[in-house]
Amino acid sequence: MDSREDDGGEPLSRMAEWRDVTPLPQDDGPNPVVPIAYKEEFRETMDYFRAIYKADERSPRALRLTRRAIHLNPGNYTVWHFRRLVLEALNADLDEELDFLQRIANSNSKNYQLWHHRRWVVERLGANARAKELNLIKKILSIDAKNYHAWSHRQWVLQALGGWEDELDYCQQLLEEDIFNNSAWNQRYFVVTRSPYLGGLKAMRASEVRYTVEAILANPNNECPWRYLQGLYKDDIKALVNDPEISSVCLKVINTKNNYVFALKMLLDLLCHGFQPCHEFRDSVVALRTSDTDPLGPDLSMAICDILEHVDSLRASYWIWRKNKLSVAAV
Amino acid sequence: MESFRSLTVTQRDQILVEQQVFDIFKTFYNLPPSSQSFMLELQRENHVEYLTKGLTGLSPSFCVLDANRPWICYWILHSIALLDEFVDPELENNTIDFLSRCQGPNGGYAGGPGQMPHLATTYAAVNSLVTLGGDKALSSINREKLYMFLRQMKDASGGFRMHDGGEIDVRACYTAISVASLLNILDDELVQNVGNYILSCQTYEGGISGEPGSEAHGGYTFCGLATMILINEVDRLDLSSLTDWVVFRQGVEGGFQGRTNKLVDGCYSFWQGGIFALLKRLNSTKEVKPIPLGDGEGSGEESPQTTTSSDAAGEEGLNGDLSLGGSHSEIGDQHNTSSQDNVIDIDHNHSKGHANVEPLFNSLALQQYILLCSQELNGGLRDKPGKSRDHYHTCYCLSGLSVCQRSWLEDEDSPPLPRAVLGPYSNLLEPIHPLYNVVLDRYRDAYEFFTKS
């Protein structure tokens, strides 16, 4: 039905098929602003599209016309919308539609309309489309492992059609390739909290903490696992404070005297939530002091803010603000 | 030191950008003071020329933005307004006329004449008309029809669809609520459940995602936070974790990244930087009942609040460590202020009710990134060195710069101290209303207009 990839870019005005249609020019007015110097092929295609759209003609040639228009401007949401109306009216083969989308996916991987259209098609195809879809997304992510649309789409597929079984492994694989990939960490969180096969966050917490701690120790300057760790205890601050593994990893990193900003930050957050440190923590923090910082005061939280103000000086005003909040809280 | 090959993609990409940026900074710091002054100058004339040209003609390659023309109008008009320049009356009229042709018969604005209305282009068109200002522009908006369009786009989940049959996300919520608020047509029907939807988009990281479950992202975080403020439900968000997340989005380059471990991009100067402008208002008006519509007259004057350490920290923040290597005193010298003056200025401002707060982000570092790395000397601003300028980045880099310059002010209307403005004081841009990202004066005029009518 819509099988020809390209009708050769032949002018529509010279095609017998379109003889009965009067192209409708754009109503830009006499003095348009931000006027685009359309190339002839573009202008003509859109003139014919406007005519078909106005007439609401949902025919095979209309379908071909929308494909032509999409190639010229994949951002035209009106064309995509009309294409959906035509596909419905013609009861078109949606697997073929997926193939069409696949062919233009790589050069349009960041196009909202394309992904939305994909969702629409897959919704209608149902569970049978699942494997193919998850595979396609993998391909796109193998080119750009952080493509926002691809990840959102992937999450939608999992929730609408399932396929959770291999997802944690997939996250694992991506994190092995790039432990700094925050999208993969985010997906991991998504799977751990929502997969019907894993038992939920609390059930997964212990093993996830172990995994995350390992990731931290390998690269303590990687922000992802630190935020992930906090995420594992979302809405359960008490458990975060009481988990010895958390405070322990902070201590370990601080003791290396290297890349310890996130470790200090985590310790500060723990203290703010009532963590009772043993003397080891204070000793380790004091040991960070260099000759150009003032002697640290008696309050460990304040001392940490002072250190962070200096070692994370880009965020000096944030650490000062945190410190001021401490004294307000203490009152 | 690991070999380049054993680094991950993230590490490699980051190092490449850092190298480029630090090269620029190093070159800058080694220049004589007069050349440094020049490098820090905002190239106003060239920017205005680049912008005005876009308003009157765009090359064929812009056909990929053929469904975004109101956006191009907004990016250009807002940038020109930030530079405190004007568009000639003929162009103004042509813009009003053009946008009218983008207005749908059933309300809302499309990406171009004859296209379907879309929330994003509606937002852009309304903001453009507010920026132009005046009766003709403002009365050209069919508010009744626009309201109907918004109602139609409303989804049961509480969110909004971008267009008929379109995608639902936090961006759609923001564009709908922002427009409704600005035009004084916001009501319970529109607001219903929006808060729940946005709340479900705050992630474990603290930022806000486009859809529930997706990654925390600067653009969506701005949209989500602004919307929650507009509908008066901001306290439902975990603001301390949101603040903590956004503070760490500023990188060693001075600019902001959109997501954790991604690359710096000039446009986040506004999406992320603007979040601080919003938070500043929240932190300072805690004792004051929030005024509906997000801002009345000078809500900032009610409770001047400064942190006790702001005086000392002010010194360090402004003249001290930019954490970027090189000699910072050269930048400090640009403003020719002595510490004596600074102390006097602070006292003076206190007594005048022009209170100062300490921004939670590094305002000077961001300004340095914008001026030295995003600015193209022959007009326009860009994502990062190596990328091309475009109107979108020009708009959001300049919007971010405006936010930076006023980030020490409680009341955005007051003139900032010279030391708050990196480069010559003539770099100063017009203040914006951070909820809508339109120039504050134009917002006020529109507020008057739509409250009366």
mmCIF file with all atom_site columns, C-alpha atoms in Angstrom, chain B residues 343-428:
data_model
loop_
_atom_site.group_PDB
_atom_site.id
_atom_site.type_symbol
_atom_site.label_atom_id
_atom_site.label_alt_id
_atom_site.label_comp_id
_atom_site.label_asym_id
_atom_site.label_entity_id
_atom_site.label_seq_id
_atom_site.pdbx_PDB_ins_code
_atom_site.Cartn_x
_atom_site.Cartn_y
_atom_site.Cartn_z
_atom_site.occupancy
_atom_site.B_iso_or_equiv
_atom_site.pdbx_formal_charge
_atom_site.auth_seq_id
_atom_site.auth_comp_id
_atom_site.auth_asym_id
_atom_site.auth_atom_id
_atom_site.pdbx_PDB_model_num
ATOM 1  C CA . VAL B 1 343 ? 30.496 46.830 52.564 1.00 0.00 ? 343 VAL B CA 1
ATOM 2  C CA . ILE B 1 344 ? 28.954 50.234 52.114 1.00 0.00 ? 344 ILE B CA 1
ATOM 3  C CA . ASP B 1 345 ? 26.828 48.982 49.239 1.00 0.00 ? 345 ASP B CA 1
ATOM 4  C CA . ILE B 1 346 ? 25.465 46.165 51.311 1.00 0.00 ? 346 ILE B CA 1
ATOM 5  C CA . ASP B 1 347 ? 24.526 48.434 54.176 1.00 0.00 ? 347 ASP B CA 1
ATOM 6  C CA . HIS B 1 348 ? 23.060 50.923 51.773 1.00 0.00 ? 348 HIS B CA 1
ATOM 7  C CA . ASN B 1 349 ? 20.971 48.265 50.159 1.00 0.00 ? 349 ASN B CA 1
ATOM 8  C CA . HIS B 1 350 ? 19.776 46.928 53.470 1.00 0.00 ? 350 HIS B CA 1
ATOM 9  C CA . SER B 1 351 ? 18.500 50.279 54.591 1.00 0.00 ? 351 SER B CA 1
ATOM 10 C CA . LYS B 1 352 ? 16.832 50.932 51.277 1.00 0.00 ? 352 LYS B CA 1
ATOM 11 C CA . GLY B 1 353 ? 14.978 47.654 51.463 1.00 0.00 ? 353 GLY B CA 1
ATOM 12 C CA . HIS B 1 354 ? 16.982 46.400 48.498 1.00 0.00 ? 354 HIS B CA 1
ATOM 13 C CA . ALA B 1 355 ? 17.880 43.205 50.229 1.00 0.00 ? 355 ALA B CA 1
ATOM 14 C CA . ASN B 1 356 ? 20.460 40.843 48.868 1.00 0.00 ? 356 ASN B CA 1
ATOM 15 C CA . VAL B 1 357 ? 20.532 37.094 49.008 1.00 0.00 ? 357 VAL B CA 1
ATOM 16 C CA . GLU B 1 358 ? 23.302 34.710 48.146 1.00 0.00 ? 358 GLU B CA 1
ATOM 17 C CA . PRO B 1 359 ? 22.486 32.649 45.066 1.00 0.00 ? 359 PRO B CA 1
ATOM 18 C CA . LEU B 1 360 ? 22.740 28.924 45.620 1.00 0.00 ? 360 LEU B CA 1
ATOM 19 C CA . PHE B 1 361 ? 24.552 28.432 42.330 1.00 0.00 ? 361 PHE B CA 1
ATOM 20 C CA . ASN B 1 362 ? 27.781 29.973 41.115 1.00 0.00 ? 362 ASN B CA 1
ATOM 21 C CA . SER B 1 363 ? 26.462 32.934 39.168 1.00 0.00 ? 363 SER B CA 1
ATOM 22 C CA . LEU B 1 364 ? 29.802 34.313 38.018 1.00 0.00 ? 364 LEU B CA 1
ATOM 23 C CA . ALA B 1 365 ? 30.989 30.934 36.792 1.00 0.00 ? 365 ALA B CA 1
ATOM 24 C CA . LEU B 1 366 ? 27.850 30.550 34.704 1.00 0.00 ? 366 LEU B CA 1
ATOM 25 C CA . GLN B 1 367 ? 28.218 34.052 33.315 1.00 0.00 ? 367 GLN B CA 1
ATOM 26 C CA . GLN B 1 368 ? 31.790 33.244 32.397 1.00 0.00 ? 368 GLN B CA 1
ATOM 27 C CA . TYR B 1 369 ? 30.677 30.141 30.511 1.00 0.00 ? 369 TYR B CA 1
ATOM 28 C CA . ILE B 1 370 ? 27.956 32.044 28.671 1.00 0.00 ? 370 ILE B CA 1
ATOM 29 C CA . LEU B 1 371 ? 30.147 34.967 27.671 1.00 0.00 ? 371 LEU B CA 1
ATOM 30 C CA . LEU B 1 372 ? 33.323 33.077 26.809 1.00 0.00 ? 372 LEU B CA 1
ATOM 31 C CA . CYS B 1 373 ? 32.039 29.729 25.540 1.00 0.00 ? 373 CYS B CA 1
ATOM 32 C CA . SER B 1 374 ? 28.489 30.255 24.302 1.00 0.00 ? 374 SER B CA 1
ATOM 33 C CA . GLN B 1 375 ? 28.823 33.640 22.721 1.00 0.00 ? 375 GLN B CA 1
ATOM 34 C CA . GLU B 1 376 ? 29.684 33.941 19.064 1.00 0.00 ? 376 GLU B CA 1
ATOM 35 C CA . LEU B 1 377 ? 31.488 37.179 18.468 1.00 0.00 ? 377 LEU B CA 1
ATOM 36 C CA . ASN B 1 378 ? 29.650 37.874 15.219 1.00 0.00 ? 378 ASN B CA 1
ATOM 37 C CA . GLY B 1 379 ? 26.222 37.410 16.776 1.00 0.00 ? 379 GLY B CA 1
ATOM 38 C CA . GLY B 1 380 ? 24.147 34.645 18.346 1.00 0.00 ? 380 GLY B CA 1
ATOM 39 C CA . LEU B 1 381 ? 24.852 32.181 21.141 1.00 0.00 ? 381 LEU B CA 1
ATOM 40 C CA . ARG B 1 382 ? 25.255 28.415 21.151 1.00 0.00 ? 382 ARG B CA 1
ATOM 41 C CA . ASP B 1 383 ? 25.236 25.198 23.103 1.00 0.00 ? 383 ASP B CA 1
ATOM 42 C CA . LYS B 1 384 ? 29.003 24.828 23.509 1.00 0.00 ? 384 LYS B CA 1
ATOM 43 C CA . PRO B 1 385 ? 32.204 25.514 21.594 1.00 0.00 ? 385 PRO B CA 1
ATOM 44 C CA . GLY B 1 386 ? 32.156 23.614 18.338 1.00 0.00 ? 386 GLY B CA 1
ATOM 45 C CA . LYS B 1 387 ? 28.394 23.851 17.934 1.00 0.00 ? 387 LYS B CA 1
ATOM 46 C CA . SER B 1 388 ? 26.640 26.392 15.720 1.00 0.00 ? 388 SER B CA 1
ATOM 47 C CA . ARG B 1 389 ? 24.652 29.307 16.998 1.00 0.00 ? 389 ARG B CA 1
ATOM 48 C CA . ASP B 1 390 ? 20.866 29.209 16.727 1.00 0.00 ? 390 ASP B CA 1
ATOM 49 C CA . HIS B 1 391 ? 17.932 31.285 17.894 1.00 0.00 ? 391 HIS B CA 1
ATOM 50 C CA . TYR B 1 392 ? 16.901 28.777 20.568 1.00 0.00 ? 392 TYR B CA 1
ATOM 51 C CA . HIS B 1 393 ? 20.282 28.862 22.272 1.00 0.00 ? 393 HIS B CA 1
ATOM 52 C CA . THR B 1 394 ? 20.499 32.611 21.856 1.00 0.00 ? 394 THR B CA 1
ATOM 53 C CA . CYS B 1 395 ? 17.200 32.960 23.709 1.00 0.00 ? 395 CYS B CA 1
ATOM 54 C CA . TYR B 1 396 ? 18.035 30.616 26.559 1.00 0.00 ? 396 TYR B CA 1
ATOM 55 C CA . CYS B 1 397 ? 21.652 31.644 27.042 1.00 0.00 ? 397 CYS B CA 1
ATOM 56 C CA . LEU B 1 398 ? 20.543 35.274 27.302 1.00 0.00 ? 398 LEU B CA 1
ATOM 57 C CA . SER B 1 399 ? 17.637 34.361 29.594 1.00 0.00 ? 399 SER B CA 1
ATOM 58 C CA . GLY B 1 400 ? 20.114 32.504 31.801 1.00 0.00 ? 400 GLY B CA 1
ATOM 59 C CA . LEU B 1 401 ? 22.465 35.478 31.758 1.00 0.00 ? 401 LEU B CA 1
ATOM 60 C CA . SER B 1 402 ? 19.657 37.756 32.938 1.00 0.00 ? 402 SER B CA 1
ATOM 61 C CA . VAL B 1 403 ? 18.894 35.371 35.781 1.00 0.00 ? 403 VAL B CA 1
ATOM 62 C CA . CYS B 1 404 ? 22.575 35.300 36.776 1.00 0.00 ? 404 CYS B CA 1
ATOM 63 C CA . GLN B 1 405 ? 22.944 39.061 36.852 1.00 0.00 ? 405 GLN B CA 1
ATOM 64 C CA . ARG B 1 406 ? 20.027 39.425 39.217 1.00 0.00 ? 406 ARG B CA 1
ATOM 65 C CA . SER B 1 407 ? 20.671 36.335 41.295 1.00 0.00 ? 407 SER B CA 1
ATOM 66 C CA . TRP B 1 408 ? 21.843 38.374 44.300 1.00 0.00 ? 408 TRP B CA 1
ATOM 67 C CA . LEU B 1 409 ? 18.701 40.476 44.307 1.00 0.00 ? 409 LEU B CA 1
ATOM 68 C CA . GLU B 1 410 ? 15.678 39.858 46.420 1.00 0.00 ? 410 GLU B CA 1
ATOM 69 C CA . ASP B 1 411 ? 13.720 42.198 44.200 1.00 0.00 ? 411 ASP B CA 1
ATOM 70 C CA . GLU B 1 412 ? 14.450 41.556 40.536 1.00 0.00 ? 412 GLU B CA 1
ATOM 71 C CA . ASP B 1 413 ? 13.596 45.110 39.613 1.00 0.00 ? 413 ASP B CA 1
ATOM 72 C CA . SER B 1 414 ? 16.424 46.802 41.477 1.00 0.00 ? 414 SER B CA 1
ATOM 73 C CA . PRO B 1 415 ? 19.614 47.494 39.598 1.00 0.00 ? 415 PRO B CA 1
ATOM 74 C CA . PRO B 1 416 ? 22.222 44.868 40.412 1.00 0.00 ? 416 PRO B CA 1
ATOM 75 C CA . LEU B 1 417 ? 25.536 45.828 41.933 1.00 0.00 ? 417 LEU B CA 1
ATOM 76 C CA . PRO B 1 418 ? 28.298 46.064 39.331 1.00 0.00 ? 418 PRO B CA 1
ATOM 77 C CA . ARG B 1 419 ? 30.070 43.101 40.848 1.00 0.00 ? 419 ARG B CA 1
ATOM 78 C CA . ALA B 1 420 ? 27.072 40.919 40.073 1.00 0.00 ? 420 ALA B CA 1
ATOM 79 C CA . VAL B 1 421 ? 27.519 41.557 36.375 1.00 0.00 ? 421 VAL B CA 1
ATOM 80 C CA . LEU B 1 422 ? 30.474 39.812 34.744 1.00 0.00 ? 422 LEU B CA 1
ATOM 81 C CA . GLY B 1 423 ? 32.121 42.051 32.177 1.00 0.00 ? 423 GLY B CA 1
ATOM 82 C CA . PRO B 1 424 ? 31.146 45.678 31.675 1.00 0.00 ? 424 PRO B CA 1
ATOM 83 C CA . TYR B 1 425 ? 28.002 46.877 33.388 1.00 0.00 ? 425 TYR B CA 1
ATOM 84 C CA . SER B 1 426 ? 26.568 47.467 29.939 1.00 0.00 ? 426 SER B CA 1
ATOM 85 C CA . ASN B 1 427 ? 26.214 43.666 29.749 1.00 0.00 ? 427 ASN B CA 1
ATOM 86 C CA . LEU B 1 428 ? 23.173 44.082 31.969 1.00 0.00 ? 428 LEU B CA 1
#
